[in-house]
Short mmCIF file of C-alpha atoms and ligand atoms in Angstrom, two decimals:
data_model
loop_
_atom_site.label_atom_id
_atom_site.label_comp_id
_atom_site.label_asym_id
_atom_site.label_seq_id
_atom_site.Cartn_x
_atom_site.Cartn_y
_atom_site.Cartn_z
CA MET A 577 -87.22 4.90 55.92
CA ALA A 578 -87.25 7.21 58.95
CA PHE A 579 -89.03 4.83 61.34
CA THR A 580 -87.27 2.97 64.14
CA THR A 581 -87.86 -0.52 65.51
CA ALA A 582 -89.42 1.15 68.59
CA LEU A 583 -92.33 1.96 66.28
CA THR A 584 -92.29 -1.04 64.00
CA LYS A 585 -92.60 -3.49 66.88
CA HIS A 586 -96.15 -2.10 67.19
CA VAL A 587 -96.94 -1.19 63.57
CA SER A 588 -95.53 -3.01 60.54
CA PHE A 589 -92.91 -1.18 58.45
CA SER A 590 -95.10 -1.90 55.44
CA SER A 591 -98.23 -0.43 57.04
CA ARG A 592 -100.12 1.60 54.47
CA PHE A 593 -100.91 4.11 57.23
CA LEU A 594 -97.34 5.12 58.03
CA ARG A 595 -95.86 8.09 56.23
CA ASP A 596 -92.64 9.90 57.10
CA THR A 597 -93.20 13.23 55.30
CA GLY A 598 -95.79 15.95 54.92
CA TYR A 599 -98.44 15.88 52.18
CA ILE A 600 -98.78 18.75 49.70
CA ASP A 601 -100.97 18.80 46.59
CA GLY A 602 -101.39 15.02 46.63
CA VAL A 603 -97.66 14.33 46.96
CA TRP A 604 -95.85 12.93 50.02
CA THR A 605 -92.98 15.36 50.34
CA ALA A 606 -90.43 16.89 52.69
CA GLY A 607 -90.49 20.12 50.68
CA ASP A 608 -87.23 21.99 51.08
CA ALA A 609 -86.76 20.92 54.70
CA SER A 610 -83.09 20.30 55.43
CA ARG A 611 -83.49 19.23 59.06
CA THR A 612 -85.53 16.58 60.80
CA PHE A 613 -87.26 16.32 64.18
CA ASP A 614 -87.86 13.24 66.32
CA VAL A 615 -91.17 11.77 67.42
CA LEU A 616 -90.91 10.01 70.80
CA ASN A 617 -92.85 7.35 72.66
CA PRO A 618 -93.68 9.01 76.02
CA ALA A 619 -93.99 5.63 77.74
CA THR A 620 -90.38 4.67 77.01
CA GLY A 621 -88.59 7.79 75.81
CA GLU A 622 -87.60 5.93 72.62
CA VAL A 623 -87.42 7.65 69.23
CA LEU A 624 -90.17 6.32 66.94
CA ALA A 625 -89.52 8.34 63.81
CA SER A 626 -87.63 11.29 62.34
CA LEU A 627 -89.70 13.58 60.15
CA PRO A 628 -88.75 16.56 57.98
CA ASP A 629 -88.97 19.84 59.84
CA MET A 630 -91.17 21.72 57.39
CA GLY A 631 -91.88 25.43 57.84
CA ALA A 632 -93.24 28.60 56.28
CA ALA A 633 -92.11 27.85 52.69
CA GLU A 634 -93.83 24.45 52.60
CA THR A 635 -96.91 25.95 54.26
CA ARG A 636 -97.07 28.56 51.50
CA ASP A 637 -96.88 25.83 48.83
CA ALA A 638 -99.66 23.89 50.53
CA ILE A 639 -101.84 27.02 50.73
CA THR A 640 -101.27 27.68 47.01
CA ALA A 641 -102.33 24.10 46.22
CA ALA A 642 -105.38 24.28 48.48
CA HIS A 643 -106.40 27.59 46.94
CA ALA A 644 -106.12 26.27 43.38
CA ALA A 645 -108.08 23.11 44.19
CA GLN A 646 -110.89 24.73 46.16
CA PRO A 647 -113.28 25.99 43.42
CA ALA A 648 -113.51 22.59 41.71
CA TRP A 649 -114.02 20.82 45.05
CA ALA A 650 -116.77 23.26 46.05
CA ALA A 651 -118.41 22.80 42.64
CA ARG A 652 -118.74 19.05 43.04
CA PRO A 653 -122.22 17.89 44.05
CA ALA A 654 -122.48 17.51 47.82
CA LYS A 655 -123.37 13.88 47.27
CA GLU A 656 -119.96 13.22 45.70
CA ARG A 657 -118.08 14.90 48.55
CA ALA A 658 -120.25 12.91 50.96
CA ALA A 659 -119.37 9.61 49.26
CA ILE A 660 -115.64 10.30 49.61
CA LEU A 661 -116.01 11.16 53.31
CA ARG A 662 -118.09 8.03 53.82
CA LYS A 663 -115.26 5.95 52.30
CA TRP A 664 -112.79 7.68 54.63
CA HIS A 665 -114.99 6.79 57.61
CA GLU A 666 -115.17 3.16 56.52
CA LEU A 667 -111.39 2.96 56.17
CA MET A 668 -110.93 4.29 59.69
CA VAL A 669 -113.36 1.81 61.20
CA ALA A 670 -111.94 -1.13 59.27
CA ASN A 671 -108.37 -0.27 60.29
CA ALA A 672 -109.02 0.99 63.81
CA ASP A 673 -106.51 -1.37 65.45
CA GLU A 674 -103.59 -0.34 63.27
CA LEU A 675 -104.41 3.36 63.56
CA ALA A 676 -104.79 3.01 67.34
CA ALA A 677 -101.36 1.38 67.60
CA ILE A 678 -99.78 4.40 65.85
CA LEU A 679 -101.66 6.70 68.22
CA THR A 680 -100.68 4.84 71.40
CA ALA A 681 -97.04 4.71 70.29
CA GLU A 682 -96.68 8.47 69.79
CA MET A 683 -99.16 9.78 72.37
CA GLY A 684 -99.09 7.16 75.13
CA LYS A 685 -102.79 6.68 75.88
CA PRO A 686 -103.90 3.09 76.61
CA PHE A 687 -104.58 1.11 73.45
CA ALA A 688 -108.31 0.69 74.22
CA GLU A 689 -108.64 4.48 74.62
CA ALA A 690 -106.69 5.05 71.41
CA ARG A 691 -109.03 2.68 69.57
CA GLY A 692 -111.95 4.61 71.08
CA GLU A 693 -110.44 7.84 69.77
CA ILE A 694 -110.11 6.44 66.25
CA LEU A 695 -113.78 5.43 66.28
CA TYR A 696 -114.72 8.81 67.77
CA ALA A 697 -112.78 10.56 64.98
CA ALA A 698 -114.43 8.31 62.39
CA ALA A 699 -117.84 9.24 63.79
CA TYR A 700 -117.19 12.91 62.93
CA VAL A 701 -116.25 11.95 59.40
CA GLU A 702 -119.45 9.92 59.08
CA TRP A 703 -121.54 12.70 60.61
CA TYR A 704 -120.27 15.30 58.14
CA ALA A 705 -120.58 12.88 55.22
CA GLU A 706 -124.27 12.89 56.12
CA GLU A 707 -124.44 16.60 56.90
CA ALA A 708 -122.81 17.55 53.56
CA LYS A 709 -126.12 16.90 51.83
CA ARG A 710 -128.11 19.05 54.25
CA ILE A 711 -126.57 22.50 53.95
CA TYR A 712 -129.92 24.21 53.52
CA GLY A 713 -130.53 27.85 52.70
CA GLU A 714 -133.74 29.74 53.41
CA THR A 715 -136.36 31.92 51.77
CA ILE A 716 -137.51 35.08 53.53
CA PRO A 717 -140.93 36.71 53.01
CA ALA A 718 -140.07 40.00 51.27
CA PRO A 719 -141.51 43.27 52.60
CA SER A 720 -142.73 44.22 49.07
CA ASN A 721 -144.36 42.18 46.29
CA ASP A 722 -141.81 43.00 43.61
CA LYS A 723 -138.97 41.35 45.50
CA ARG A 724 -137.92 37.85 46.52
CA MET A 725 -135.31 37.32 49.23
CA MET A 726 -133.28 34.24 50.03
CA VAL A 727 -130.13 32.99 51.74
CA ILE A 728 -127.62 30.52 50.36
CA LYS A 729 -124.62 29.08 52.18
CA GLN A 730 -121.20 28.79 50.58
CA PRO A 731 -117.82 27.42 51.76
CA VAL A 732 -115.47 29.99 53.31
CA GLY A 733 -112.56 28.77 51.14
CA VAL A 734 -109.10 27.65 52.29
CA VAL A 735 -108.94 26.74 55.99
CA GLY A 736 -105.80 26.44 58.10
CA THR A 737 -106.10 24.01 61.00
CA ILE A 738 -103.72 23.72 63.96
CA THR A 739 -104.26 20.90 66.44
CA PRO A 740 -102.83 19.58 69.74
CA TRP A 741 -101.32 16.23 70.74
CA ASN A 742 -103.90 15.06 73.27
CA PHE A 743 -106.44 13.80 70.68
CA PRO A 744 -104.28 13.70 67.57
CA ALA A 745 -106.82 11.90 65.37
CA ALA A 746 -110.10 13.30 66.68
CA MET A 747 -109.09 16.97 66.76
CA ILE A 748 -108.11 16.86 63.07
CA ALA A 749 -111.21 14.89 62.03
CA ARG A 750 -113.49 17.34 63.84
CA LYS A 751 -112.16 20.19 61.69
CA VAL A 752 -111.29 18.58 58.38
CA ALA A 753 -114.51 16.56 57.99
CA PRO A 754 -116.93 19.53 58.18
CA ALA A 755 -114.58 21.73 56.13
CA LEU A 756 -114.32 19.21 53.30
CA ALA A 757 -118.00 18.32 53.53
CA VAL A 758 -119.12 21.86 52.73
CA GLY A 759 -116.52 22.48 50.01
CA CYS A 760 -113.55 24.08 51.78
CA THR A 761 -109.97 22.88 51.34
CA VAL A 762 -107.50 22.51 54.20
CA VAL A 763 -103.89 22.98 55.23
CA SER A 764 -103.36 21.13 58.49
CA LYS A 765 -100.60 21.43 61.05
CA PRO A 766 -100.64 18.66 63.67
CA ALA A 767 -98.75 18.94 66.98
CA GLU A 768 -95.06 18.16 66.74
CA GLN A 769 -95.41 15.34 69.31
CA THR A 770 -98.08 13.48 67.30
CA PRO A 771 -97.67 13.98 63.55
CA LEU A 772 -97.98 10.28 62.65
CA SER A 773 -101.72 10.21 63.42
CA ALA A 774 -102.44 13.10 61.08
CA LEU A 775 -104.79 11.06 58.90
CA ALA A 776 -103.93 12.44 55.46
CA VAL A 777 -103.09 8.96 54.35
CA LEU A 778 -106.70 7.92 54.91
CA ALA A 779 -108.01 10.90 53.00
CA GLU A 780 -105.75 9.98 50.09
CA GLN A 781 -106.89 6.35 50.16
CA ALA A 782 -110.53 7.42 50.35
CA GLY A 783 -110.13 9.36 47.11
CA VAL A 784 -109.83 12.95 48.33
CA PRO A 785 -108.31 14.67 45.27
CA ALA A 786 -104.89 16.35 45.28
CA GLY A 787 -104.71 19.75 46.98
CA ILE A 788 -107.90 19.37 49.02
CA PHE A 789 -106.24 18.22 52.25
CA ASN A 790 -102.59 19.06 52.90
CA VAL A 791 -100.47 18.32 55.97
CA ILE A 792 -97.38 20.20 57.14
CA VAL A 793 -95.24 18.47 59.76
CA GLY A 794 -92.69 20.48 61.68
CA GLU A 795 -91.66 21.77 65.06
CA ASP A 796 -91.75 25.48 64.34
CA GLY A 797 -95.42 26.02 65.17
CA PRO A 798 -95.05 29.83 65.31
CA ALA A 799 -93.55 30.02 61.77
CA ILE A 800 -96.21 27.75 60.28
CA GLY A 801 -98.92 29.61 62.20
CA LYS A 802 -97.69 33.01 60.99
CA GLU A 803 -97.88 31.86 57.37
CA LEU A 804 -101.37 30.41 57.84
CA CYS A 805 -102.64 33.57 59.56
CA GLY A 806 -100.82 36.05 57.30
CA ASN A 807 -101.46 34.49 53.89
CA ASP A 808 -104.52 36.13 52.34
CA LYS A 809 -105.45 32.97 50.42
CA VAL A 810 -106.40 31.43 53.78
CA ARG A 811 -109.88 32.57 54.78
CA LYS A 812 -110.17 30.92 58.14
CA ILE A 813 -108.10 29.48 60.98
CA SER A 814 -109.49 26.68 63.12
CA PHE A 815 -107.35 26.03 66.18
CA THR A 816 -107.51 23.65 69.11
CA GLY A 817 -104.95 24.11 71.86
CA SER A 818 -104.01 26.41 74.69
CA THR A 819 -105.72 29.75 75.35
CA GLU A 820 -102.30 31.40 75.22
CA VAL A 821 -101.62 30.28 71.63
CA GLY A 822 -105.26 30.95 70.69
CA ARG A 823 -104.74 34.60 71.65
CA ILE A 824 -101.61 34.84 69.48
CA LEU A 825 -103.46 33.39 66.48
CA MET A 826 -106.45 35.69 66.95
CA ARG A 827 -104.11 38.70 67.02
CA GLN A 828 -102.33 37.49 63.90
CA CYS A 829 -105.67 37.09 62.11
CA ALA A 830 -106.80 40.60 63.02
CA ASP A 831 -105.02 42.37 60.14
CA GLN A 832 -107.04 40.50 57.53
CA ILE A 833 -110.19 40.17 59.68
CA LYS A 834 -109.73 36.45 59.13
CA LYS A 835 -112.37 34.17 60.58
CA VAL A 836 -111.28 32.12 63.59
CA SER A 837 -112.67 29.13 65.44
CA LEU A 838 -110.92 28.50 68.73
CA GLU A 839 -111.23 25.43 70.96
CA LEU A 840 -109.09 26.42 73.92
CA GLY A 841 -108.25 25.47 77.46
CA GLY A 842 -110.67 24.67 80.28
CA ASN A 843 -110.82 24.58 84.06
CA ALA A 844 -113.84 22.34 84.49
CA PRO A 845 -115.67 22.26 87.81
CA PHE A 846 -117.14 18.88 88.81
CA ILE A 847 -119.75 19.33 91.54
CA VAL A 848 -121.17 16.61 93.78
CA PHE A 849 -124.25 17.61 95.80
CA ASP A 850 -125.39 15.85 98.97
CA ASP A 851 -128.36 14.27 97.15
CA ALA A 852 -126.27 12.81 94.30
CA ASP A 853 -126.02 9.11 93.52
CA LEU A 854 -122.55 8.75 95.02
CA ASP A 855 -121.53 5.64 93.06
CA ALA A 856 -122.50 7.36 89.81
CA ALA A 857 -120.58 10.47 90.89
CA VAL A 858 -117.44 8.42 91.60
CA GLU A 859 -117.71 6.66 88.22
CA GLY A 860 -118.28 10.04 86.55
CA ALA A 861 -115.21 11.50 88.25
CA LEU A 862 -113.06 8.53 87.19
CA ALA A 863 -114.19 8.89 83.57
CA SER A 864 -113.88 12.64 83.45
CA LYS A 865 -110.67 13.04 85.44
CA TYR A 866 -108.44 10.07 84.60
CA ARG A 867 -109.24 9.39 80.92
CA ASN A 868 -106.18 10.20 78.81
CA ALA A 869 -104.22 10.51 82.11
CA GLY A 870 -106.14 13.72 82.80
CA GLN A 871 -104.92 15.38 79.61
CA THR A 872 -108.23 16.47 78.13
CA CYS A 873 -109.58 19.98 77.82
CA VAL A 874 -112.92 18.87 79.33
CA CYS A 875 -111.28 17.06 82.27
CA ALA A 876 -112.71 17.72 85.70
CA ASN A 877 -110.06 20.11 87.04
CA ARG A 878 -111.70 21.18 90.31
CA LEU A 879 -113.95 18.76 92.20
CA TYR A 880 -116.37 20.49 94.57
CA VAL A 881 -118.03 18.11 97.04
CA GLN A 882 -120.80 19.15 99.44
CA SER A 883 -119.94 18.76 103.13
CA GLY A 884 -122.47 15.98 103.84
CA VAL A 885 -120.83 13.55 101.40
CA TYR A 886 -117.28 14.94 101.24
CA ASP A 887 -115.55 12.26 103.30
CA ALA A 888 -117.52 9.36 101.81
CA PHE A 889 -116.90 10.56 98.23
CA ALA A 890 -113.20 11.12 98.90
CA ALA A 891 -112.75 7.66 100.39
CA ARG A 892 -114.60 5.87 97.58
CA LEU A 893 -112.82 7.83 94.85
CA ALA A 894 -109.38 7.28 96.42
CA ALA A 895 -109.97 3.52 96.72
CA LYS A 896 -110.82 3.25 93.02
CA VAL A 897 -108.00 5.56 91.94
CA ALA A 898 -105.40 3.64 93.96
CA ALA A 899 -106.40 0.49 92.07
CA MET A 900 -105.97 1.97 88.58
CA PRO A 901 -103.16 0.21 86.67
CA VAL A 902 -100.58 2.67 85.34
CA GLY A 903 -98.14 1.82 82.55
CA ASP A 904 -97.27 1.55 78.88
CA GLY A 905 -100.47 1.87 76.86
CA PHE A 906 -99.68 -1.36 75.03
CA GLU A 907 -99.79 -3.43 78.26
CA ALA A 908 -103.09 -5.23 78.81
CA GLY A 909 -105.33 -3.69 81.45
CA VAL A 910 -103.47 -0.38 81.76
CA MET A 911 -105.89 2.47 82.50
CA VAL A 912 -103.50 5.40 82.91
CA GLY A 913 -100.62 5.99 80.50
CA PRO A 914 -97.73 8.47 80.63
CA LEU A 915 -97.98 12.24 80.42
CA ILE A 916 -97.00 13.61 77.03
CA ASP A 917 -93.55 14.94 78.00
CA ASP A 918 -91.27 16.20 80.78
CA LYS A 919 -92.86 19.64 80.70
CA GLY A 920 -96.32 18.16 81.27
CA LEU A 921 -94.98 15.99 84.09
CA ALA A 922 -93.23 18.94 85.78
CA LYS A 923 -96.47 20.99 85.71
CA VAL A 924 -98.49 18.24 87.39
CA GLU A 925 -95.79 17.74 89.98
CA SER A 926 -95.62 21.46 90.76
CA HIS A 927 -99.42 21.69 91.17
CA VAL A 928 -99.37 18.85 93.71
CA GLU A 929 -96.37 20.30 95.56
CA ASP A 930 -98.02 23.72 95.71
CA ALA A 931 -101.28 22.25 97.08
CA VAL A 932 -99.48 20.16 99.70
CA SER A 933 -97.32 23.11 100.80
CA LYS A 934 -100.54 25.07 101.42
CA GLY A 935 -102.21 22.36 103.48
CA ALA A 936 -103.77 19.81 101.09
CA LYS A 937 -103.55 16.12 102.00
CA VAL A 938 -102.61 13.34 99.56
CA LEU A 939 -105.13 10.49 99.89
CA THR A 940 -103.47 8.45 97.15
CA GLY A 941 -100.70 8.96 94.58
CA GLY A 942 -98.97 12.33 94.62
CA LYS A 943 -95.66 11.39 93.01
CA ARG A 944 -93.95 10.92 89.68
CA ILE A 945 -93.14 7.29 88.92
CA LYS A 946 -89.42 6.74 88.40
CA GLY A 947 -88.24 5.24 85.11
CA ALA A 948 -87.81 6.12 81.44
CA GLY A 949 -91.42 7.20 80.80
CA THR A 950 -93.19 10.35 81.97
CA PHE A 951 -95.62 8.72 84.45
CA PHE A 952 -97.41 10.36 87.40
CA SER A 953 -99.34 8.25 89.90
CA PRO A 954 -103.12 8.84 89.83
CA THR A 955 -103.76 11.22 92.72
CA VAL A 956 -106.57 12.38 95.01
CA LEU A 957 -106.04 15.49 97.17
CA THR A 958 -108.33 16.61 100.00
CA GLY A 959 -108.46 19.88 101.91
CA VAL A 960 -107.95 21.87 98.72
CA THR A 961 -108.70 25.61 98.80
CA SER A 962 -109.06 28.45 96.32
CA GLY A 963 -105.59 29.89 96.95
CA MET A 964 -103.87 26.87 95.42
CA GLN A 965 -102.60 26.64 91.82
CA VAL A 966 -104.95 23.70 91.08
CA ALA A 967 -107.90 26.05 91.57
CA ARG A 968 -106.84 28.45 88.83
CA GLU A 969 -104.88 26.55 86.18
CA GLU A 970 -105.47 23.49 84.04
CA THR A 971 -103.43 20.73 85.70
CA PHE A 972 -103.60 18.46 82.62
CA GLY A 973 -102.74 15.37 84.63
CA PRO A 974 -104.28 12.56 86.75
CA VAL A 975 -104.87 14.68 89.87
CA ALA A 976 -108.29 15.17 91.50
CA PRO A 977 -108.29 18.10 93.97
CA LEU A 978 -111.35 17.98 96.25
CA PHE A 979 -112.81 21.29 97.50
CA ARG A 980 -115.49 21.32 100.21
CA PHE A 981 -118.63 23.49 99.88
CA ASP A 982 -121.88 24.07 101.77
CA THR A 983 -124.48 25.88 99.66
CA VAL A 984 -125.65 25.97 96.04
CA GLU A 985 -124.93 29.73 95.78
CA ASP A 986 -121.45 29.27 97.15
CA VAL A 987 -120.50 26.49 94.72
CA ILE A 988 -121.92 28.25 91.67
CA ALA A 989 -119.89 31.36 92.54
CA GLN A 990 -116.72 29.28 92.94
CA ALA A 991 -117.36 27.23 89.79
CA ASN A 992 -117.82 30.39 87.70
CA ASP A 993 -114.84 32.19 89.22
CA THR A 994 -112.51 31.52 86.29
CA GLU A 995 -111.78 33.06 82.91
CA PHE A 996 -112.49 29.66 81.31
CA GLY A 997 -115.89 28.35 80.24
CA LEU A 998 -115.54 25.05 78.40
CA ALA A 999 -117.12 22.12 80.29
CA ALA A 1000 -118.72 21.71 83.72
CA TYR A 1001 -120.25 18.69 85.45
CA PHE A 1002 -122.54 18.18 88.39
CA PHE A 1003 -124.27 15.31 90.14
CA ALA A 1004 -127.58 16.00 91.92
CA GLY A 1005 -130.98 14.39 92.49
CA ASP A 1006 -133.48 17.21 92.92
CA LEU A 1007 -134.91 18.32 89.56
CA LYS A 1008 -135.37 21.96 90.57
CA LYS A 1009 -131.73 22.15 91.58
CA VAL A 1010 -130.67 20.43 88.36
CA TRP A 1011 -132.27 23.18 86.26
CA ARG A 1012 -131.10 25.98 88.48
CA VAL A 1013 -127.47 24.85 88.48
CA ALA A 1014 -127.44 23.91 84.76
CA GLU A 1015 -128.62 27.41 83.85
CA ALA A 1016 -126.32 29.21 86.27
CA LEU A 1017 -123.05 27.56 85.20
CA GLU A 1018 -121.18 29.79 82.73
CA TYR A 1019 -119.92 27.04 80.46
CA GLY A 1020 -120.46 25.94 76.86
CA MET A 1021 -121.17 22.34 77.90
CA VAL A 1022 -122.64 20.90 81.09
CA GLY A 1023 -122.67 17.21 81.99
CA ILE A 1024 -125.48 16.40 84.43
CA ASN A 1025 -125.12 13.12 86.29
CA THR A 1026 -122.51 12.01 83.75
CA GLY A 1027 -118.78 12.51 83.32
CA LEU A 1028 -118.77 11.81 79.59
CA ILE A 1029 -120.29 14.38 77.24
CA SER A 1030 -118.35 14.19 73.95
CA SER A 1031 -120.24 13.04 70.87
CA GLU A 1032 -120.17 13.86 67.19
CA ALA A 1033 -123.89 14.67 67.49
CA ALA A 1034 -123.32 17.43 70.08
CA PRO A 1035 -122.01 21.00 69.68
CA PHE A 1036 -118.60 20.95 71.39
CA GLY A 1037 -117.10 24.28 72.42
CA GLY A 1038 -116.59 26.88 75.07
CA ILE A 1039 -117.49 30.41 76.13
CA LYS A 1040 -115.39 33.13 77.84
CA GLN A 1041 -111.67 32.49 77.21
CA SER A 1042 -112.28 28.86 76.26
CA GLY A 1043 -113.02 29.78 72.69
CA LEU A 1044 -115.23 30.68 69.76
CA GLY A 1045 -117.34 28.41 67.58
CA ARG A 1046 -118.57 24.84 67.88
CA GLU A 1047 -117.40 21.48 66.55
CA GLY A 1048 -119.70 18.53 65.89
CA SER A 1049 -123.47 18.50 65.36
CA ARG A 1050 -125.17 20.53 62.64
CA HIS A 1051 -123.72 23.68 64.21
CA GLY A 1052 -120.16 22.51 63.42
CA ALA A 1053 -120.72 22.92 59.67
CA ASP A 1054 -121.67 26.60 60.14
CA ASP A 1055 -118.11 27.41 61.18
CA TYR A 1056 -116.99 26.63 57.59
CA LEU A 1057 -119.83 28.41 55.77
CA GLU A 1058 -120.55 31.97 54.71
CA ILE A 1059 -124.10 33.22 54.52
CA LYS A 1060 -124.97 35.00 51.28
CA TYR A 1061 -128.21 36.98 50.97
CA LEU A 1062 -129.75 37.20 47.48
CA CYS A 1063 -132.41 39.75 46.59
CA ILE A 1064 -134.30 39.57 43.28
CA GLY A 1065 -136.04 42.86 42.43
CA ASN A 1066 -138.38 44.31 39.80
CA LEU A 1067 -140.54 41.20 39.64
P1 NAP B 274 -100.56 24.38 72.40
O1 NAP B 274 -99.23 24.55 73.00
O2 NAP B 274 -101.43 25.55 72.28
O3 NAP B 274 -100.31 23.69 70.98
C1 NAP B 274 -101.38 23.36 70.12
C2 NAP B 274 -100.91 23.47 68.69
O4 NAP B 274 -100.52 24.81 68.43
C3 NAP B 274 -99.71 22.61 68.34
O5 NAP B 274 -99.88 22.12 67.03
C4 NAP B 274 -98.56 23.61 68.40
O6 NAP B 274 -97.48 23.29 67.57
C5 NAP B 274 -99.23 24.84 67.84
N1 NAP B 274 -98.58 26.09 68.21
C6 NAP B 274 -97.87 26.39 69.32
N2 NAP B 274 -97.49 27.69 69.29
C7 NAP B 274 -97.96 28.22 68.13
C8 NAP B 274 -97.92 29.50 67.53
N3 NAP B 274 -97.31 30.54 68.12
N4 NAP B 274 -98.52 29.67 66.34
C9 NAP B 274 -99.15 28.65 65.73
N5 NAP B 274 -99.22 27.40 66.25
C10 NAP B 274 -98.65 27.19 67.44
O7 NAP B 274 -101.44 23.33 73.21
P2 NAP B 274 -101.05 21.86 73.67
O8 NAP B 274 -100.23 21.96 74.91
O9 NAP B 274 -100.49 21.09 72.54
O10 NAP B 274 -102.50 21.27 73.98
C11 NAP B 274 -103.10 21.34 75.20
C12 NAP B 274 -104.10 22.49 75.26
O11 NAP B 274 -105.13 22.27 74.28
C13 NAP B 274 -104.83 22.54 76.57
O12 NAP B 274 -104.94 23.87 77.01
C14 NAP B 274 -106.20 21.96 76.26
O13 NAP B 274 -107.21 22.37 77.13
C15 NAP B 274 -106.41 22.43 74.87
N6 NAP B 274 -107.41 21.63 74.17
C16 NAP B 274 -108.62 22.18 73.92
C17 NAP B 274 -109.61 21.42 73.29
C18 NAP B 274 -110.97 22.01 73.02
O14 NAP B 274 -111.70 21.42 72.23
N7 NAP B 274 -111.34 23.13 73.61
C19 NAP B 274 -109.34 20.11 72.91
C20 NAP B 274 -108.08 19.58 73.17
C21 NAP B 274 -107.12 20.36 73.81
P3 NAP B 274 -96.20 22.52 68.15
O15 NAP B 274 -96.68 21.20 68.58
O16 NAP B 274 -95.30 22.45 66.98
O17 NAP B 274 -95.69 23.36 69.27
#
């Protein structure tokens, strides 16, 4: 067994949710992999598991299996596919604690947040179990009496999914559930940091037949990605991760005009107007900025606060942030866990150093926490200006940089001055302003007087260089469907 006691002190060796290989055509297998890679606990630096380093050859085998299995899966009545997804959802809910422990161990987020992610992931599976039965077509009034015109929707076929480490369960569920619901089959590649939460084991236990959902674990993302993009049996790539890798995948899909859905990076503005409910705005900022230690794509990245409330907001936010317990996600009461790895920690540190060197002031935090884990103290910066790195790049850490602004026009211009367009937030009282700002923000999602917007019932996704397509809601199924127009003539 390739698991260490660093993992099995949190999850039993005999857990039916632990697997130490990939999953191809219904078989747990290492394929031909001759090397292994380690999965670490970011809170302690300990090795949790060693997994086979699978690559292009195993990906090809998984694609072949998914391709062979797809027609029979698509031919099953939607109600049968729905029943299997429903079982999968029930398994996740019933075993949320055990699944959350695996997630906290490999990703670091506090256990309560990890449990929340498992239930969030399960909600997508439930949603698409329901949606599977509602893939409606349409009839179109024909322009002549001897014709009838209609539209049916059919699955795109084999889908390759590539997902990041920051929501290792939810990001997979959000893709695999709609794909399977409508009759596609999937080859999934989870992030190398978080392969243990890849969920295939639940699909297997729920009765998903062999070949329908396959998982490749490995650290050579580019090799696996090239096979997924270049293999003509794969009809679509669904990716969540950085804009940089999204661009590479889109280029690689160009030769075959392969469909792509891309959930990419963000640079979310979080705006507090003078007439906002300040307590609500502080709570919203805490939820949006510090959840998952600031490692979410919809995290408030730039906080714009109007001059009249700037000092009061900064003081209240800093007081709450200074009191947030930081530590190992398994410790009771911890609200902020470690960053995923040294690279993530170094980026956060460099953003803070850059801001301070250009005149920003640290109200609280501002430093890495010494020790084995990759911890950064929750931070609030004031006096932040547009020339600093925090204004342009995703910090992906627990740092709130506060910019001062005076007018609505000014803040909208600053908020939109980025190539990203995923999420934005604002807090305001006046209804006219609420509409005006909501419509003017160039983002796929806008939270108004709330810092939490994610839900399986909502279309999640970005515009500009934050991506293509939507996940969740009824719109999320469309990303895995082709429209076919039928015309009956000579009637
Ligand atoms: P990343 O570096 O882009 O990695 C994401 C996934 O892509 C991983 O599985 C990675 O594999 C794989 N990968 C890397 N290079 C590849 C290549 N050349 N070809 C194919 N696959 C490749 O992103 P990350 O640092 O893990 O995640 C953080 C980013 O994700 C942030 O920018 C965040 O905003 C974004 N994100 C967006 C959303 C959204 O819904 N819009 C949600 C969550 C996160 P390895 O792990 O093996 O390198």
